[in-house]
Amino acid sequence: MKTSALVAALLSACATVSAAPVPTPPGIPSGSTAKSQLAALTVKTAVDDGTYDRDLFPHWIEQGSGCNTRETVLKRDGTNVVVNSSCAPTSGSWKSPYDGATWTAASDIDIDHMVPLKNAWISGASAWTTAKRQQFANDLTRPQLWAVTDNVNQAKSDKSPDVWKPSLTSFHCTYASSWVAVKSYWALSITSAEKSALTTMLNTC
Ligand SMILES: *[C@@H]1O[C@H](CO)[C@@H](O)[C@H](O)[C@H]1NC(C)=O
C-alpha cells in the first residue's frame, strides 16, 4: 500500500471510531436546563401508603414491528445488536452507563426505569389513569429507560438519588439531568432530600 493510501485508510478508520455514537436515551437536557427544571419541581413529602403494585404500570408493551419496549431499548442502546424474528437479541454488546460494565448477553441487562415506578407512584402517579401509567412505564421519548447491568438495577430498586447513586461519579450529571427531565415532564414531585442530592449531582455538570 502506498503511504498516501495507508494514511487515507488510517484516517478513515479513525473517523469511524470517533463518529461512532454513544447510544443513550433521547431527551437528556443540559445541566443548566436540568437546574432550571429542578427549581420548578414541587417539593413535598412522599407518602408510601402501601398501595403501590407494579401491575398498576403495564409494561413492556408492543412498540410495533414485533418488538416490545425492552427489546426496543436493547436495540437502541446496544452495539451491533442482532435480533431474531421475535425481536429477541441473539448477539450484541451493551455498556451499562451506571457502572461502566460491558455485557454480551442480553440476559445480563435490565431496562431500568430512571424514575422507578414505585417512586412515581408515591410522587404523583397514584392519581393517574392506568393508561397514563402505561405511557410512563414505556416512555421512549424522555430519558426514562436505560439498559444497565441487571444487578445494578436490582440494587437501585425503587431508590431515589438521596439513597442510591450510580457507582460511576462521571455519570452523576447525566443521571441527575435525566431524573429531573422525567420528573419535570411527568409533573412528579420531589422530596427535599431528593432535591438536595440532585443539586449536588447537577453541580458536577
Ligand atoms: C428468539 O430468541 C429467543 C431467546 O433466545 C427465543 O426464546 C425465541 O424462541 C426465538 N424466536 C425465534 C423465532 O427464533
Short mmCIF file of C-alpha atoms and ligand atoms in Angstrom, two decimals:
data_model
loop_
_atom_site.label_atom_id
_atom_site.label_comp_id
_atom_site.label_asym_id
_atom_site.label_seq_id
_atom_site.Cartn_x
_atom_site.Cartn_y
_atom_site.Cartn_z
CA MET A 1 0.00 0.00 0.00
CA LYS A 2 1.30 3.48 -0.86
CA THR A 3 1.87 5.80 2.07
CA SER A 4 -0.92 8.13 0.91
CA ALA A 5 -3.36 5.22 0.67
CA LEU A 6 -2.27 4.00 4.11
CA VAL A 7 -2.79 7.45 5.64
CA ALA A 8 -6.20 7.70 3.99
CA ALA A 9 -7.16 4.26 5.34
CA LEU A 10 -5.98 5.18 8.84
CA LEU A 11 -7.85 8.50 8.77
CA SER A 12 -10.97 6.71 7.62
CA ALA A 13 -10.63 4.15 10.45
CA CYS A 14 -10.19 6.96 12.99
CA ALA A 15 -13.21 8.79 11.62
CA THR A 16 -15.27 5.63 12.03
CA VAL A 17 -14.23 5.28 15.66
CA SER A 18 -14.77 8.92 16.62
CA ALA A 19 -18.06 9.13 14.75
CA ALA A 20 -19.48 6.05 16.49
CA PRO A 21 -22.37 7.39 18.56
CA VAL A 22 -22.54 6.64 22.27
CA PRO A 23 -26.03 5.13 22.48
CA THR A 24 -28.16 6.91 25.03
CA PRO A 25 -31.85 7.57 25.53
CA PRO A 26 -33.20 10.75 23.90
CA GLY A 27 -34.16 13.94 25.67
CA ILE A 28 -31.28 14.37 28.16
CA PRO A 29 -31.20 18.11 28.99
CA SER A 30 -28.03 20.13 29.59
CA GLY A 31 -27.01 20.60 33.22
CA SER A 32 -28.21 24.21 33.17
CA THR A 33 -31.61 23.25 31.75
CA ALA A 34 -31.91 20.50 34.35
CA LYS A 35 -31.14 23.02 37.12
CA SER A 36 -33.98 25.25 35.89
CA GLN A 37 -36.33 22.26 35.71
CA LEU A 38 -35.29 21.19 39.21
CA ALA A 39 -36.05 24.64 40.60
CA ALA A 40 -39.59 24.39 39.19
CA LEU A 41 -40.44 20.95 40.66
CA THR A 42 -42.88 20.71 43.56
CA VAL A 43 -41.13 19.71 46.80
CA LYS A 44 -43.21 17.67 49.20
CA THR A 45 -43.11 14.66 51.47
CA ALA A 46 -43.69 11.39 49.62
CA VAL A 47 -46.09 9.14 51.46
CA ASP A 48 -45.84 5.39 50.92
CA ASP A 49 -49.27 4.17 52.00
CA GLY A 50 -48.62 0.61 50.83
CA THR A 51 -50.93 0.80 47.82
CA TYR A 52 -48.18 0.53 45.16
CA ASP A 53 -48.30 -2.50 42.89
CA ARG A 54 -46.02 -2.98 39.85
CA ASP A 55 -49.01 -4.22 37.82
CA LEU A 56 -50.51 -0.72 38.04
CA PHE A 57 -47.89 0.28 35.40
CA PRO A 58 -48.36 -2.11 32.44
CA HIS A 59 -45.07 -2.88 30.64
CA TRP A 60 -43.40 -3.93 28.39
CA ILE A 61 -45.91 -3.11 25.67
CA GLU A 62 -45.52 -3.83 21.96
CA GLN A 63 -43.90 -0.94 20.12
CA GLY A 64 -44.66 -2.07 16.56
CA SER A 65 -42.55 -4.14 14.14
CA GLY A 66 -42.80 -7.03 16.59
CA CYS A 67 -40.60 -5.51 19.31
CA ASN A 68 -41.68 -4.68 22.84
CA THR A 69 -40.32 -1.75 24.85
CA ARG A 70 -37.48 -3.75 26.44
CA GLU A 71 -36.36 -5.11 23.06
CA THR A 72 -36.58 -1.65 21.51
CA VAL A 73 -34.24 -0.23 24.18
CA LEU A 74 -31.85 -3.18 23.81
CA LYS A 75 -31.66 -2.48 20.06
CA ARG A 76 -31.36 1.26 20.58
CA ASP A 77 -28.66 1.26 23.24
CA GLY A 78 -26.53 -1.75 22.30
CA THR A 79 -23.72 -2.11 19.77
CA ASN A 80 -24.06 -4.47 16.79
CA VAL A 81 -27.29 -5.89 18.17
CA VAL A 82 -28.71 -8.75 16.09
CA VAL A 83 -32.25 -9.88 16.84
CA ASN A 84 -34.20 -12.92 15.68
CA SER A 85 -37.66 -12.87 14.11
CA SER A 86 -39.23 -12.46 17.59
CA CYS A 87 -37.00 -9.39 18.21
CA ALA A 88 -35.03 -11.23 20.92
CA PRO A 89 -31.33 -10.19 20.74
CA THR A 90 -29.14 -13.11 19.69
CA SER A 91 -25.86 -11.14 19.77
CA GLY A 92 -24.53 -7.69 20.53
CA SER A 93 -22.91 -5.84 23.41
CA TRP A 94 -24.19 -3.38 25.94
CA LYS A 95 -22.17 -0.94 28.05
CA SER A 96 -24.00 -0.15 31.27
CA PRO A 97 -23.63 3.61 31.88
CA TYR A 98 -24.26 3.30 35.64
CA ASP A 99 -21.20 1.14 36.35
CA GLY A 100 -19.26 1.02 33.06
CA ALA A 101 -19.52 -2.78 32.69
CA THR A 102 -19.92 -4.30 29.21
CA TRP A 103 -22.07 -7.39 28.62
CA THR A 104 -22.55 -9.57 25.55
CA ALA A 105 -25.67 -11.44 26.70
CA ALA A 106 -28.94 -9.50 26.78
CA SER A 107 -29.93 -11.59 29.81
CA ASP A 108 -27.31 -9.67 31.83
CA ILE A 109 -29.08 -6.39 31.02
CA ASP A 110 -32.13 -4.96 32.76
CA ILE A 111 -34.03 -1.99 31.42
CA ASP A 112 -34.04 0.43 34.34
CA HIS A 113 -36.79 2.97 34.84
CA MET A 114 -34.73 6.08 35.65
CA VAL A 115 -37.59 7.27 37.86
CA PRO A 116 -38.70 3.96 39.39
CA LEU A 117 -42.36 3.01 39.08
CA LYS A 118 -42.84 3.00 42.84
CA ASN A 119 -41.16 6.37 43.20
CA ALA A 120 -43.53 7.72 40.55
CA TRP A 121 -46.49 6.19 42.40
CA ILE A 122 -45.63 7.97 45.67
CA SER A 123 -44.80 11.27 43.93
CA GLY A 124 -47.98 11.76 41.89
CA ALA A 125 -48.72 8.79 39.62
CA SER A 126 -51.20 7.23 42.07
CA ALA A 127 -53.67 9.86 40.81
CA TRP A 128 -53.15 8.93 37.13
CA THR A 129 -55.19 6.60 34.93
CA THR A 130 -53.70 3.20 34.15
CA ALA A 131 -53.32 4.34 30.52
CA LYS A 132 -51.13 7.25 31.60
CA ARG A 133 -49.09 4.98 33.87
CA GLN A 134 -48.56 2.66 30.91
CA GLN A 135 -47.23 5.58 28.84
CA PHE A 136 -44.86 6.48 31.68
CA ALA A 137 -43.59 2.92 32.12
CA ASN A 138 -42.87 2.60 28.38
CA ASP A 139 -41.63 6.14 27.72
CA LEU A 140 -39.12 6.07 24.85
CA THR A 141 -39.21 9.84 24.33
CA ARG A 142 -37.86 11.06 27.66
CA PRO A 143 -34.57 9.70 29.19
CA GLN A 144 -36.56 7.24 31.33
CA LEU A 145 -35.39 3.82 30.08
CA TRP A 146 -31.75 2.70 30.46
CA ALA A 147 -30.05 -0.57 29.53
CA VAL A 148 -27.93 -1.37 32.60
CA THR A 149 -26.27 -4.27 34.44
CA ASP A 150 -29.08 -6.37 35.95
CA ASN A 151 -27.54 -6.48 39.45
CA VAL A 152 -27.13 -2.71 39.45
CA ASN A 153 -30.77 -2.24 38.52
CA GLN A 154 -31.73 -4.58 41.34
CA ALA A 155 -29.51 -2.68 43.81
CA LYS A 156 -31.13 0.59 42.78
CA SER A 157 -34.63 -0.92 43.03
CA ASP A 158 -37.07 1.91 43.82
CA LYS A 159 -34.46 4.19 45.45
CA SER A 160 -34.27 7.93 44.78
CA PRO A 161 -30.89 9.72 44.37
CA ASP A 162 -30.68 10.70 48.05
CA VAL A 163 -30.46 6.97 48.86
CA TRP A 164 -28.81 5.45 45.76
CA LYS A 165 -26.50 6.82 43.06
CA PRO A 166 -24.68 5.02 40.24
CA SER A 167 -21.11 3.99 41.11
CA LEU A 168 -19.63 5.95 38.18
CA THR A 169 -19.41 9.50 39.54
CA SER A 170 -18.64 10.70 35.99
CA PHE A 171 -22.23 9.74 35.18
CA HIS A 172 -23.86 11.68 38.02
CA CYS A 173 -24.50 14.77 35.88
CA THR A 174 -26.30 12.76 33.19
CA TYR A 175 -28.13 10.68 35.78
CA ALA A 176 -29.47 13.69 37.68
CA SER A 177 -30.29 15.58 34.47
CA SER A 178 -32.30 12.62 33.22
CA TRP A 179 -34.07 12.08 36.56
CA VAL A 180 -35.08 15.75 36.66
CA ALA A 181 -36.21 15.78 33.00
CA VAL A 182 -38.51 12.81 33.61
CA LYS A 183 -39.98 14.28 36.81
CA SER A 184 -40.42 17.61 35.09
CA TYR A 185 -42.23 16.25 32.02
CA TRP A 186 -44.49 14.00 34.08
CA ALA A 187 -45.05 16.68 36.77
CA LEU A 188 -43.98 14.43 39.63
CA SER A 189 -42.93 15.89 42.98
CA ILE A 190 -39.59 15.51 44.76
CA THR A 191 -38.70 15.35 48.43
CA SER A 192 -36.34 17.87 49.96
CA ALA A 193 -33.67 15.16 50.46
CA GLU A 194 -34.04 14.21 46.78
CA LYS A 195 -33.69 17.87 45.73
CA SER A 196 -30.55 18.26 47.78
CA ALA A 197 -28.95 15.11 46.27
CA LEU A 198 -29.92 16.19 42.74
CA THR A 199 -28.46 19.66 43.32
CA THR A 200 -25.13 18.13 44.40
CA MET A 201 -25.10 15.85 41.36
CA LEU A 202 -26.00 18.67 38.94
CA ASN A 203 -23.12 20.70 40.36
CA THR A 204 -20.77 18.12 38.76
CA CYS A 205 -22.05 19.05 35.27
C1 LIG B 1 -35.71 -15.77 19.57
O1 LIG B 1 -34.83 -15.90 20.66
C2 LIG B 1 -35.49 -16.14 21.91
C3 LIG B 1 -34.44 -16.05 23.01
O2 LIG B 1 -33.36 -16.87 22.74
C4 LIG B 1 -36.22 -17.45 21.86
O3 LIG B 1 -36.89 -17.69 23.07
C5 LIG B 1 -37.21 -17.43 20.71
O4 LIG B 1 -37.81 -18.70 20.59
C6 LIG B 1 -36.51 -17.05 19.41
N1 LIG B 1 -37.52 -16.89 18.39
C7 LIG B 1 -37.34 -17.39 17.17
C8 LIG B 1 -38.48 -17.16 16.23
O5 LIG B 1 -36.32 -17.96 16.83
#
